[in-house]
Coordinates of C-alpha atoms and ligand atoms in Angstrom, one line a residue:
M19 CA 10.2 13.1 5.1
N20 CA 10.2 16.4 3.3
R21 CA 13.9 16.5 2.5
A22 CA 14.8 16.9 -1.1
I23 CA 16.4 14.1 -3.1
K24 CA 20.2 14.5 -3.3
I25 CA 22.7 12.5 -5.2
L26 CA 25.1 11.0 -2.7
P27 CA 28.7 12.2 -2.8
E28 CA 31.0 9.6 -4.3
H29 CA 32.8 8.8 -1.0
L30 CA 29.5 8.1 0.7
A31 CA 28.3 6.0 -2.1
N32 CA 31.5 4.1 -2.0
K33 CA 31.1 3.4 1.7
I34 CA 27.7 2.0 1.0
A35 CA 28.9 -0.1 -1.9
A36 CA 31.9 -1.3 0.1
G37 CA 29.5 -3.2 2.4
E38 CA 28.9 -5.7 -0.4
V39 CA 32.4 -5.9 -1.8
I40 CA 34.5 -5.7 1.4
Q41 CA 32.8 -7.6 4.2
R42 CA 35.9 -8.7 6.0
P43 CA 39.7 -8.8 5.6
A44 CA 39.5 -11.9 3.4
S45 CA 37.3 -10.2 0.9
A46 CA 39.8 -7.4 0.5
V47 CA 42.6 -9.9 0.2
K48 CA 40.6 -11.7 -2.5
E49 CA 40.0 -8.4 -4.5
L50 CA 43.7 -7.4 -4.3
I51 CA 45.0 -10.8 -5.4
E52 CA 42.5 -10.8 -8.2
N53 CA 43.9 -7.4 -9.4
S54 CA 47.4 -8.7 -9.2
L55 CA 46.5 -11.8 -11.2
D56 CA 44.6 -9.7 -13.8
A57 CA 47.8 -7.6 -14.0
N58 CA 49.7 -10.8 -15.0
A59 CA 51.8 -10.9 -11.9
N60 CA 53.7 -14.2 -11.5
S61 CA 54.7 -13.5 -7.9
I62 CA 52.4 -12.2 -5.2
Q63 CA 53.1 -11.5 -1.6
I64 CA 50.3 -11.1 0.9
I65 CA 51.2 -9.6 4.3
I66 CA 48.7 -9.2 7.1
Q67 CA 48.7 -8.1 10.6
N68 CA 46.2 -9.0 13.3
G69 CA 44.1 -11.1 11.0
G70 CA 44.1 -8.4 8.3
V71 CA 42.3 -5.9 10.5
D72 CA 45.4 -3.7 11.2
L73 CA 47.1 -4.3 7.9
I74 CA 46.7 -6.0 4.5
K75 CA 49.4 -5.5 2.1
V76 CA 49.6 -7.1 -1.3
V77 CA 52.8 -6.8 -3.4
D78 CA 52.9 -7.9 -7.0
N79 CA 55.2 -7.8 -10.0
G80 CA 52.5 -7.3 -12.5
I81 CA 52.2 -4.8 -15.3
G82 CA 51.6 -1.9 -12.8
M83 CA 49.9 1.4 -13.7
S84 CA 50.8 4.6 -15.3
S85 CA 50.5 7.7 -13.1
E86 CA 47.2 8.7 -14.9
D87 CA 45.7 5.3 -14.3
A88 CA 46.9 5.3 -10.7
K89 CA 45.0 8.6 -10.1
V90 CA 41.7 7.3 -11.3
A91 CA 42.0 3.7 -10.1
F92 CA 40.3 4.5 -6.8
H93 CA 37.2 6.0 -8.4
R94 CA 34.1 3.9 -8.4
H95 CA 33.5 2.2 -11.7
A96 CA 37.1 2.9 -12.8
T97 CA 38.2 -0.2 -14.6
S98 CA 40.6 -1.0 -17.5
K99 CA 39.0 -4.4 -18.0
I100 CA 35.8 -3.7 -19.8
E101 CA 34.7 -0.8 -22.0
T102 CA 31.5 -1.9 -23.6
Y103 CA 28.4 -3.9 -22.9
E104 CA 29.8 -6.6 -25.2
D105 CA 32.9 -6.8 -23.0
L106 CA 30.7 -7.4 -20.0
E107 CA 29.1 -10.3 -21.9
S108 CA 32.5 -12.1 -22.2
I109 CA 34.5 -11.5 -19.1
R110 CA 38.0 -13.0 -19.2
T111 CA 39.5 -11.2 -16.2
L112 CA 38.7 -11.7 -12.6
G113 CA 37.7 -8.1 -12.0
F114 CA 35.4 -6.0 -14.2
R115 CA 33.2 -4.0 -11.9
G116 CA 35.7 -1.3 -11.0
E117 CA 34.5 -1.3 -7.4
A118 CA 37.2 -3.0 -5.4
L119 CA 39.7 -0.2 -5.0
A120 CA 37.0 2.4 -4.5
S121 CA 35.5 0.2 -1.7
I122 CA 38.8 -0.5 -0.1
A123 CA 39.6 3.2 -0.1
A124 CA 36.2 4.0 1.5
V125 CA 36.7 1.7 4.5
S126 CA 40.5 1.9 5.3
Q127 CA 43.6 4.0 5.0
V128 CA 45.2 3.1 1.7
E129 CA 48.6 3.6 0.2
M130 CA 49.5 2.4 -3.3
R131 CA 52.8 2.4 -5.1
T132 CA 52.8 1.4 -8.7
R133 CA 54.8 1.7 -11.9
D134 CA 54.3 0.4 -15.4
K135 CA 57.2 -0.3 -17.7
K136 CA 56.6 2.9 -19.7
S137 CA 57.0 5.2 -16.6
E138 CA 60.3 6.0 -15.2
L139 CA 59.1 7.0 -11.9
G140 CA 56.5 5.2 -9.8
T141 CA 53.3 6.8 -8.5
K142 CA 52.4 6.9 -4.8
V143 CA 48.7 7.4 -3.9
R144 CA 47.4 7.9 -0.4
I145 CA 43.8 8.1 0.6
N146 CA 42.7 8.4 4.2
G147 CA 39.1 7.2 4.1
D148 CA 37.8 10.4 2.5
D149 CA 37.7 11.8 -1.0
K150 CA 41.1 13.5 -0.7
I151 CA 43.8 11.8 -2.8
E152 CA 47.5 12.5 -2.2
I153 CA 49.7 11.7 -5.1
T154 CA 53.5 11.8 -5.3
Q155 CA 56.1 10.5 -7.7
D156 CA 58.8 8.2 -6.4
A157 CA 61.3 5.6 -7.6
S158 CA 59.7 2.1 -7.5
P159 CA 59.9 -1.2 -9.2
I160 CA 57.5 -2.3 -11.9
G161 CA 54.4 -3.7 -10.3
T162 CA 52.0 -2.7 -7.7
T163 CA 51.9 -2.6 -3.9
I164 CA 48.8 -1.8 -2.1
S165 CA 48.5 -1.5 1.7
M166 CA 45.4 -0.9 3.6
R167 CA 45.4 -0.2 7.3
N168 CA 42.8 -0.2 10.0
L169 CA 40.0 -1.8 8.1
F170 CA 36.6 -0.3 8.9
F171 CA 38.2 2.5 11.1
N172 CA 35.5 4.8 9.8
T173 CA 32.6 2.4 10.0
P174 CA 32.6 1.2 13.6
A175 CA 29.5 -0.8 13.2
R176 CA 31.2 -3.0 10.5
R177 CA 34.3 -3.3 12.6
H178 CA 32.2 -4.5 15.4
F179 CA 30.8 -7.3 13.3
L180 CA 34.2 -8.8 12.5
K181 CA 34.8 -12.1 14.1
S182 CA 37.8 -13.1 16.2
I183 CA 41.2 -12.4 14.8
S184 CA 41.8 -16.2 14.4
T185 CA 38.6 -16.5 12.3
E186 CA 39.5 -13.6 10.1
Y187 CA 43.0 -15.0 9.7
R188 CA 41.5 -18.4 8.7
H189 CA 39.3 -16.7 6.0
V190 CA 42.3 -14.9 4.6
Y191 CA 44.3 -18.2 4.6
E192 CA 41.5 -19.9 2.7
V193 CA 41.3 -17.1 0.1
I194 CA 45.0 -17.4 -0.6
Q195 CA 44.7 -21.1 -0.9
R196 CA 41.9 -20.9 -3.5
C197 CA 43.9 -18.3 -5.5
A198 CA 46.9 -20.5 -5.3
I199 CA 45.0 -23.5 -6.7
S200 CA 43.6 -21.4 -9.5
K201 CA 47.0 -20.2 -10.6
P202 CA 49.7 -22.8 -9.9
D203 CA 52.2 -21.0 -12.1
V204 CA 52.1 -18.0 -9.8
E205 CA 54.3 -17.8 -6.7
F206 CA 52.5 -16.9 -3.5
Q207 CA 53.9 -15.9 -0.2
F208 CA 51.8 -15.2 2.8
Y209 CA 53.1 -13.5 6.0
S210 CA 51.0 -13.0 9.1
D211 CA 52.3 -10.9 11.9
E212 CA 55.8 -11.1 10.4
E213 CA 55.8 -14.8 10.2
L214 CA 56.1 -16.6 6.8
I215 CA 53.0 -18.8 6.7
L216 CA 52.9 -20.1 3.2
H217 CA 55.3 -20.1 0.3
Y218 CA 54.1 -21.7 -2.9
Y219 CA 56.6 -21.7 -5.7
S220 CA 55.5 -21.4 -9.3
S221 CA 54.7 -24.9 -10.4
N222 CA 52.1 -27.1 -12.1
I223 CA 48.7 -28.0 -10.7
E224 CA 49.8 -31.4 -9.4
N225 CA 52.7 -30.0 -7.4
R226 CA 50.6 -27.0 -6.2
I227 CA 48.0 -29.4 -4.8
K228 CA 50.8 -31.4 -3.2
D229 CA 52.1 -28.2 -1.6
I230 CA 48.8 -27.2 -0.3
F231 CA 47.2 -30.5 0.8
G232 CA 50.3 -32.6 1.4
K233 CA 51.6 -35.7 -0.4
S234 CA 49.6 -38.3 1.3
L235 CA 46.2 -36.7 0.5
T236 CA 47.3 -35.9 -3.0
S237 CA 48.3 -39.5 -3.6
T238 CA 44.7 -40.6 -3.0
L239 CA 43.3 -38.2 -5.6
L240 CA 42.0 -39.3 -9.0
P241 CA 42.8 -37.1 -12.0
L242 CA 39.7 -36.2 -13.9
E243 CA 39.1 -34.9 -17.4
G244 CA 36.1 -34.5 -19.5
V245 CA 35.7 -32.5 -22.7
D246 CA 32.5 -31.7 -24.5
E247 CA 33.7 -28.9 -26.8
P248 CA 33.8 -26.1 -26.0
V249 CA 33.2 -27.0 -22.4
S250 CA 35.9 -28.8 -20.5
I251 CA 36.2 -30.1 -16.9
T252 CA 39.6 -31.1 -15.5
G253 CA 40.8 -31.6 -11.9
F254 CA 41.0 -34.1 -9.2
I255 CA 38.5 -36.0 -7.1
G256 CA 38.9 -37.9 -3.9
Q257 CA 38.4 -41.6 -3.8
P258 CA 35.1 -42.5 -2.2
Q259 CA 36.6 -44.3 0.8
F260 CA 38.3 -41.0 1.9
A261 CA 35.0 -39.1 2.0
R262 CA 34.6 -37.4 5.3
R263 CA 31.8 -36.1 7.4
G264 CA 31.9 -32.4 8.3
K265 CA 34.0 -29.9 6.6
V266 CA 35.7 -31.2 3.4
E267 CA 37.7 -29.2 1.0
Q268 CA 35.8 -28.7 -2.3
F269 CA 36.7 -26.3 -5.0
I270 CA 35.1 -25.5 -8.3
F271 CA 36.8 -22.9 -10.5
L272 CA 35.1 -21.4 -13.5
N273 CA 37.6 -20.1 -16.0
N274 CA 40.0 -19.9 -13.1
R275 CA 37.6 -18.1 -10.8
F276 CA 36.6 -19.8 -7.6
I277 CA 32.9 -20.1 -7.6
V278 CA 30.3 -21.3 -5.2
S279 CA 27.6 -23.4 -6.7
K280 CA 25.3 -25.6 -4.7
N281 CA 24.0 -27.1 -7.9
L282 CA 27.3 -28.2 -9.3
N283 CA 28.4 -29.5 -5.9
H284 CA 25.2 -31.5 -6.0
A285 CA 26.1 -32.8 -9.4
V286 CA 29.4 -34.0 -8.1
Y287 CA 27.7 -35.8 -5.1
Q288 CA 25.4 -37.4 -7.6
G289 CA 28.4 -38.8 -9.4
Y290 CA 29.4 -40.5 -6.1
E291 CA 25.9 -41.8 -5.5
H292 CA 26.0 -44.9 -3.4
L293 CA 29.7 -44.8 -3.3
I294 CA 29.9 -42.9 -0.1
E295 CA 27.6 -42.9 2.9
K296 CA 25.0 -40.2 3.1
G297 CA 26.3 -37.3 5.1
A298 CA 29.9 -37.8 4.1
F299 CA 31.5 -35.7 1.4
P300 CA 34.2 -36.2 -1.1
F301 CA 37.2 -34.0 -1.7
F302 CA 37.4 -32.3 -5.1
I303 CA 39.1 -29.6 -7.1
L304 CA 37.4 -29.1 -10.5
F305 CA 38.2 -26.6 -13.2
L306 CA 35.4 -25.8 -15.6
T307 CA 36.4 -24.0 -18.7
I308 CA 33.6 -22.5 -20.7
D309 CA 33.1 -19.8 -23.3
P310 CA 32.7 -16.6 -21.1
K311 CA 29.8 -15.6 -23.3
K312 CA 27.8 -18.6 -22.0
V313 CA 28.0 -17.6 -18.4
D314 CA 27.2 -14.6 -16.3
V315 CA 29.6 -13.9 -13.5
N316 CA 28.0 -10.5 -12.7
V317 CA 25.4 -11.9 -10.4
H318 CA 26.8 -10.6 -7.1
P319 CA 29.5 -8.0 -6.2
S320 CA 31.6 -10.8 -4.7
K321 CA 31.6 -12.5 -8.2
M322 CA 31.5 -15.9 -6.7
E323 CA 28.0 -16.7 -7.8
V324 CA 27.4 -17.4 -11.5
K325 CA 24.6 -18.1 -13.9
F326 CA 25.1 -20.5 -16.8
D327 CA 23.1 -20.2 -20.0
D328 CA 22.6 -23.9 -19.9
E329 CA 23.0 -25.0 -16.3
S330 CA 21.4 -28.4 -16.8
S331 CA 23.9 -29.6 -19.4
I332 CA 26.8 -28.4 -17.2
Y333 CA 25.2 -30.2 -14.3
K334 CA 25.0 -33.4 -16.4
M335 CA 28.5 -33.0 -17.5
F336 CA 29.8 -32.7 -14.0
L337 CA 27.9 -35.8 -13.0
T338 CA 29.0 -37.8 -16.0
V339 CA 32.6 -36.9 -15.7
V340 CA 32.8 -37.7 -12.0
R341 CA 31.0 -40.9 -12.5
S342 CA 33.1 -42.1 -15.4
T343 CA 36.3 -41.2 -13.5
L344 CA 35.2 -43.2 -10.6
K345 CA 34.4 -46.1 -12.9
K346 CA 37.7 -45.8 -14.7
Y347 CA 39.6 -46.1 -11.4
N348 CA 37.6 -48.9 -9.9
L349 CA 40.2 -51.4 -9.1
I350 CA 38.1 -54.4 -9.9
P351 CA 37.0 -53.9 -13.5
Q352 CA 40.4 -52.6 -14.2
I353 CA 42.3 -55.6 -12.9
K354 CA 43.5 -58.1 -15.4
L355 CA 44.0 -61.3 -13.6
E356 CA 47.1 -63.1 -14.4
S357 CA 46.1 -65.7 -17.0
R358 CA 47.9 -68.8 -18.0
G359 CA 47.4 -70.5 -21.3
N360 CA 44.1 -69.9 -22.9
E361 CA 42.2 -70.3 -19.7
N362 CA 39.0 -68.3 -20.2
P363 CA 37.5 -67.7 -16.8
V364 CA 34.0 -67.0 -18.2
E365 CA 34.0 -70.3 -20.0
T366 CA 35.6 -72.3 -17.4
F367 CA 33.2 -71.1 -14.8
R368 CA 29.9 -70.9 -16.5
L369 CA 27.3 -69.2 -14.4
S370 CA 25.9 -71.6 -12.0
S371 CA 22.6 -73.2 -12.6
Q372 CA 19.5 -72.4 -10.8
P373 CA 19.7 -71.5 -7.2
V374 CA 18.0 -74.2 -5.2
S375 CA 14.3 -73.4 -5.3
M376 CA 13.3 -75.4 -2.3
R377 CA 15.2 -74.6 0.8
N378 CA 16.2 -76.9 3.7
Y379 CA 14.7 -79.9 2.1
S380 CA 17.4 -82.0 3.7
K381 CA 17.2 -80.4 7.0
E382 CA 15.6 -83.3 8.8
T383 CA 16.5 -86.1 6.5
E384 CA 20.1 -85.3 5.7
E385 CA 22.3 -88.3 6.0
L386 CA 26.0 -87.9 5.8
T387 CA 27.4 -90.5 3.5
P388 CA 31.2 -90.6 3.8
G389 CA 32.9 -89.2 0.7
K390 CA 29.7 -87.5 -0.4
P391 CA 29.2 -83.9 0.3
S392 CA 26.3 -83.0 2.5
E393 CA 23.4 -81.1 1.1
K394 CA 24.2 -78.5 3.7
A395 CA 27.6 -78.1 2.3
I396 CA 26.2 -77.6 -1.2
Q397 CA 23.8 -75.1 0.0
H398 CA 26.5 -73.3 1.8
F399 CA 27.9 -72.4 -1.5
Q400 CA 24.6 -71.5 -2.9
H401 CA 24.6 -68.3 -0.9
L402 CA 27.6 -67.2 -2.9
Y403 CA 25.9 -68.1 -6.1
I404 CA 28.9 -70.2 -6.8
Q405 CA 29.7 -70.4 -10.4
R406 CA 31.0 -73.8 -11.2
D407 CA 31.9 -76.0 -14.0
D408 CA 31.8 -79.7 -14.3
N409 CA 35.3 -80.0 -13.1
V410 CA 34.3 -78.8 -9.7
D411 CA 32.5 -81.3 -7.6
R412 CA 29.6 -80.4 -5.5
T413 CA 31.6 -79.4 -2.4
G414 CA 33.2 -76.8 -4.6
Q415 CA 36.5 -78.7 -4.4
T416 CA 38.3 -78.5 -7.7
V417 CA 38.7 -81.8 -9.4
H418 CA 41.3 -80.9 -12.0
S419 CA 40.9 -77.6 -13.7
I420 CA 42.4 -75.4 -11.1
T421 CA 45.4 -77.0 -9.8
D422 CA 47.2 -74.1 -8.3
T423 CA 46.0 -71.5 -5.9
K424 CA 45.5 -68.2 -7.6
Y425 CA 43.5 -67.0 -4.6
Q426 CA 44.9 -67.0 -1.2
Q427 CA 42.9 -66.3 1.9
L428 CA 44.6 -64.4 4.7
R429 CA 43.3 -65.0 8.2
N430 CA 40.0 -66.1 6.7
K431 CA 39.4 -62.4 6.2
Y432 CA 41.2 -61.1 3.1
I433 CA 41.5 -62.6 -0.3
I434 CA 44.8 -62.1 -2.1
V435 CA 44.7 -62.3 -5.8
R436 CA 47.6 -62.2 -8.3
A437 CA 46.9 -59.6 -10.9
E438 CA 49.0 -58.8 -14.0
D439 CA 50.3 -55.7 -12.5
G440 CA 50.4 -56.5 -8.8
L441 CA 48.5 -57.9 -5.9
L442 CA 44.9 -57.3 -5.2
I443 CA 43.7 -57.5 -1.6
I444 CA 40.0 -57.9 -1.0
D445 CA 38.1 -57.7 2.2
Q446 CA 35.8 -60.7 1.8
H447 CA 33.0 -59.4 3.9
A448 CA 32.9 -56.0 2.4
A449 CA 33.0 -57.5 -1.1
H450 CA 30.2 -59.8 -0.5
E451 CA 28.2 -57.1 1.2
R452 CA 28.6 -54.9 -1.9
I453 CA 27.5 -57.8 -4.2
I454 CA 24.4 -58.6 -2.1
F455 CA 23.5 -54.9 -1.7
E456 CA 23.5 -54.4 -5.4
K457 CA 21.4 -57.5 -6.0
V458 CA 18.9 -56.5 -3.4
K459 CA 18.8 -52.9 -4.6
S460 CA 18.0 -54.0 -8.1
R461 CA 15.2 -56.1 -6.7
F462 CA 13.8 -53.0 -5.1
I463 CA 14.2 -50.9 -8.2
N464 CA 12.7 -53.5 -10.5
N465 CA 10.1 -54.6 -8.1
E466 CA 11.3 -58.1 -8.5
K467 CA 10.6 -60.4 -5.6
N468 CA 13.1 -63.2 -5.2
S469 CA 12.2 -65.5 -2.5
Q470 CA 13.0 -69.1 -1.8
Q471 CA 10.3 -71.0 -0.1
L472 CA 11.1 -72.8 3.1
L473 CA 9.9 -76.3 3.6
F474 CA 10.1 -75.8 7.3
P475 CA 8.9 -72.3 8.1
V476 CA 10.7 -70.5 10.9
T477 CA 8.9 -68.8 13.7
V478 CA 10.2 -65.7 15.2
Q479 CA 8.9 -64.0 18.4
L480 CA 9.2 -60.2 18.2
T481 CA 8.8 -57.4 20.7
P482 CA 5.6 -55.4 20.2
A483 CA 7.7 -52.5 18.8
D484 CA 9.5 -54.7 16.3
S485 CA 6.3 -56.3 15.3
L486 CA 5.0 -52.9 14.4
L487 CA 8.1 -52.0 12.5
V488 CA 7.9 -55.2 10.5
K489 CA 4.2 -54.5 9.7
E490 CA 5.2 -51.0 8.5
M491 CA 8.0 -52.4 6.4
F492 CA 6.1 -55.4 5.3
S493 CA 6.2 -54.7 1.5
D494 CA 9.9 -53.9 1.7
F495 CA 10.6 -57.1 3.5
E496 CA 8.6 -58.9 0.8
L497 CA 10.6 -57.4 -2.0
L498 CA 13.8 -58.2 -0.1
G499 CA 12.6 -61.8 -0.4
F500 CA 11.2 -62.5 3.0
S501 CA 7.7 -64.1 2.9
L502 CA 6.1 -63.4 6.2
K503 CA 2.9 -64.4 7.9
Y504 CA 1.6 -63.1 11.2
F505 CA 0.6 -65.5 13.8
G506 CA -0.7 -63.2 16.4
N507 CA 0.9 -62.3 19.7
N508 CA 3.8 -60.6 17.8
T509 CA 4.9 -63.8 16.3
V510 CA 6.0 -63.9 12.7
I511 CA 6.3 -66.9 10.5
I512 CA 8.9 -66.8 7.8
D513 CA 8.1 -69.2 5.0
G514 CA 10.3 -67.7 2.3
V515 CA 13.7 -66.0 2.4
P516 CA 16.0 -64.2 0.0
P517 CA 18.3 -66.7 -1.7
E518 CA 21.4 -65.1 -0.2
I519 CA 20.6 -66.4 3.2
K520 CA 22.6 -69.4 4.4
P521 CA 20.3 -72.3 5.2
G522 CA 19.7 -72.6 8.9
M523 CA 20.3 -68.9 9.4
E524 CA 16.8 -67.7 8.3
G525 CA 15.5 -66.6 11.6
T526 CA 18.7 -65.3 13.0
I527 CA 19.4 -63.1 9.9
F528 CA 15.9 -61.8 9.9
E529 CA 16.3 -60.7 13.5
D530 CA 19.7 -59.4 12.9
V531 CA 18.6 -57.3 10.0
L532 CA 15.8 -55.9 12.0
S533 CA 18.0 -54.8 14.8
L534 CA 20.7 -53.4 12.5
Y535 CA 18.0 -51.5 10.6
K536 CA 16.9 -50.0 13.9
D537 CA 20.4 -49.1 15.1
D538 CA 21.5 -47.7 11.8
K539 CA 20.6 -44.2 12.5
Q540 CA 21.5 -42.0 9.6
D541 CA 22.4 -38.3 9.9
V542 CA 20.7 -37.9 6.6
P543 CA 17.4 -39.6 5.9
M544 CA 17.8 -42.6 3.6
K545 CA 15.1 -44.4 1.9
P546 CA 13.9 -47.2 4.2
S547 CA 14.2 -49.8 1.5
E548 CA 17.8 -48.8 0.9
R549 CA 18.6 -48.9 4.6
L550 CA 17.0 -52.3 4.7
A551 CA 19.0 -53.5 1.8
K552 CA 22.2 -52.2 3.5
S553 CA 21.3 -54.0 6.8
F554 CA 20.5 -57.2 4.9
A555 CA 23.7 -57.1 2.9
C556 CA 25.7 -56.7 6.1
K557 CA 24.0 -59.6 7.8
A558 CA 23.7 -62.0 4.9
A559 CA 27.3 -61.5 3.7
I560 CA 30.1 -64.0 4.5
K561 CA 31.9 -62.8 7.6
A562 CA 35.5 -62.2 8.4
G563 CA 36.5 -65.6 9.7
D564 CA 34.6 -67.7 7.2
P565 CA 37.0 -70.0 5.4
L566 CA 36.6 -70.0 1.6
N567 CA 37.9 -72.3 -1.0
Q568 CA 39.3 -71.5 -4.4
T569 CA 35.9 -71.7 -6.2
E570 CA 34.2 -69.5 -3.6
M571 CA 36.9 -66.9 -3.8
K572 CA 36.8 -66.9 -7.5
S573 CA 33.1 -66.6 -7.6
L574 CA 33.2 -63.8 -5.2
I575 CA 35.7 -61.9 -7.2
D576 CA 33.9 -62.6 -10.5
Q577 CA 30.7 -61.3 -9.1
L578 CA 32.4 -58.3 -7.7
S579 CA 33.8 -57.5 -11.1
Y580 CA 30.2 -57.2 -12.3
A581 CA 29.2 -54.9 -9.5
E582 CA 28.3 -51.4 -10.5
I583 CA 30.4 -50.0 -7.7
P584 CA 32.9 -52.6 -6.7
N585 CA 35.3 -50.7 -4.7
V586 CA 33.4 -49.6 -1.6
C587 CA 31.0 -51.4 0.6
P588 CA 27.5 -50.0 1.2
H589 CA 28.9 -48.3 4.4
G590 CA 31.6 -46.6 2.4
R591 CA 34.5 -48.8 3.5
P592 CA 37.0 -49.9 0.9
V593 CA 36.5 -53.3 -0.6
S594 CA 39.8 -53.8 -2.1
M595 CA 43.3 -52.4 -2.3
K596 CA 45.9 -52.9 -4.9
L597 CA 49.6 -53.2 -4.3
T598 CA 51.1 -52.6 -7.7
I599 CA 54.5 -53.8 -9.0
E600 CA 55.7 -50.2 -9.1
E601 CA 54.8 -49.8 -5.5
L602 CA 56.6 -53.0 -4.6
D603 CA 59.6 -51.8 -6.6
K604 CA 59.5 -48.5 -4.7
R605 CA 59.4 -50.2 -1.3
F606 CA 62.2 -52.5 -2.2
G607 CA 64.2 -49.7 -3.5
R608 CA 64.4 -51.2 -7.0
T609 CA 64.8 -49.2 -10.1
S610 CA 63.7 -51.9 -12.4
Ligands
ADP2 P1 38.4 -4.0 -11.5 O1 39.4 -5.0 -11.0 O2 37.0 -4.5 -11.4 O3 38.7 -3.4 -12.8 P2 39.3 -2.5 -9.2 O4 38.7 -1.4 -8.4 O5 39.7 -3.7 -8.5 O6 38.4 -2.8 -10.4 O7 40.6 -1.9 -9.9 C1 40.5 -0.8 -10.8 C2 41.6 -0.8 -11.8 O8 42.8 -0.5 -11.2 C3 41.7 -2.1 -12.6 O9 40.8 -2.2 -13.7 C4 43.2 -2.0 -13.0 O10 43.3 -1.2 -14.2 C5 43.8 -1.2 -12.0 N1 44.5 -2.0 -11.0 C6 44.1 -2.4 -9.8 N2 45.0 -3.2 -9.2 C7 46.0 -3.3 -10.0 C8 47.3 -4.0 -9.9 N3 47.6 -4.8 -8.9 N4 48.1 -4.0 -11.0 C9 47.8 -3.2 -12.1 N5 46.6 -2.5 -12.2 C10 45.7 -2.6 -11.2
MG3 MG1 39.5 -5.8 -9.1

């Protein structure tokens, strides 16, 4: 290595730099659209051929360039967007590095036509992958058209690394979608191999999202807004029950720039905590607006990574806004049950007394006296923590206070409730599962054992493997409320159970929980105690097919309204659905 140091000629330096800015057709499309947006275009056409490898052409009706600007635009570090270091500290445009056009010209054959409103003639610039620039004057409309042909024609190694045409096409398509979301007021047209692929008319964000993702998906989104001056977050998030495994569309824009931030994505997921199954992801489109001084977008040439001055407070804000939006749209707390007179549900149904502290005391001795409810029947309600008042006799049958039927059970599976603004349909199993899950979870969190002693302990014979598992999970089972004793030979004696278990079902539920726990293989590791809580909730909950009376239904719904996350079951299935009057009107074709 005895060669002298030389400064690289600009076109060679550009070629090297291009490696970071233009990695594939989609990155060129992104840079060109960003330039058009920075030039205030309100209509942009993107035309590609062969996934963008043969041709990328972007036509805009923005402010255009004077002939002087057009001549220097392709130089590296040529930019009209910043002048001083202070400008770099508060970037308001999408571009600022002055690298894109230089990079594009270094790796393809470029032609640009441009005119600003002060110039009578337009300027045409041609560059053929070297440092020679050909400039002519020509009549042309105000705005800019840039076409680049044969991407990487002079860097075969890079060209070789391009993926299939369909993959490159897909990336281009995604870039256009992101830009279209970030600027709904701008019209976008996308042609690929002479076919019109996308045409988004200038509109507002709601309509743009509808145009991109379709009406049905859009109708499931929840609008979100959170302001903590001077920071604001707006956008749309998917309802938890529509969370999907695998690839889900998620977008975060910072001052209208699409950014990639694992950390902020994580904040959003945290907002959905326990609302969706681990391994499934929600849809979201979020716009963060922040003083450009408080964020550095100059982290990487692609400008998609950013650094915040105070990342942790932005993180918190994302989490809080997502969480409060989900809370706000929870169907249950929101629902106002139709009330008649001055009926006050809380007073009418005071919280039930103590759960029975001794279980199955009547098991052997129970005598059925005609007309008198059996102890079993009473205990049957206990597992729902029935909230009763004195007007309700011990079977849960109403004596006089509720004379009508506000709650209807459909196929012993769904509960239909009249609400002020429509009908609420609740999946009884999912609802009860959610209630039990939260109760049990709080037991785990607060380390509060809640067990009811059995007068007649139940013996369960386990396989050696299950017996080992129970030993491993012993303390979790204890917290759940199972009081277990080993009897040798893989036999376990249950002498206490969680209060949610229906009398007589102690052994069965224990075995069911164990086997569900084993089968419930998660893609993503979950805390064993949480998995246990989930399995237990599923097994102890009332089933589809269990008949419920008015009091039981009411109790279930009341408890659900106290649940932290009432609208999805622990597996992520919806608990309830609302059919609003407006929706009914729509379906019946009524206007009022
Ligand atoms: P940057 O966008 O970082 O400034 P670019 O290399 O992308 O750098 O563009 C260089 C300059 O060329 C821009 O600063 C702008 O002045 C001008 N320019 C590029 N594209 C357009 C366009 N579509 N309309 C008007 N001016 C443009
Ligand atoms: Mg640019």
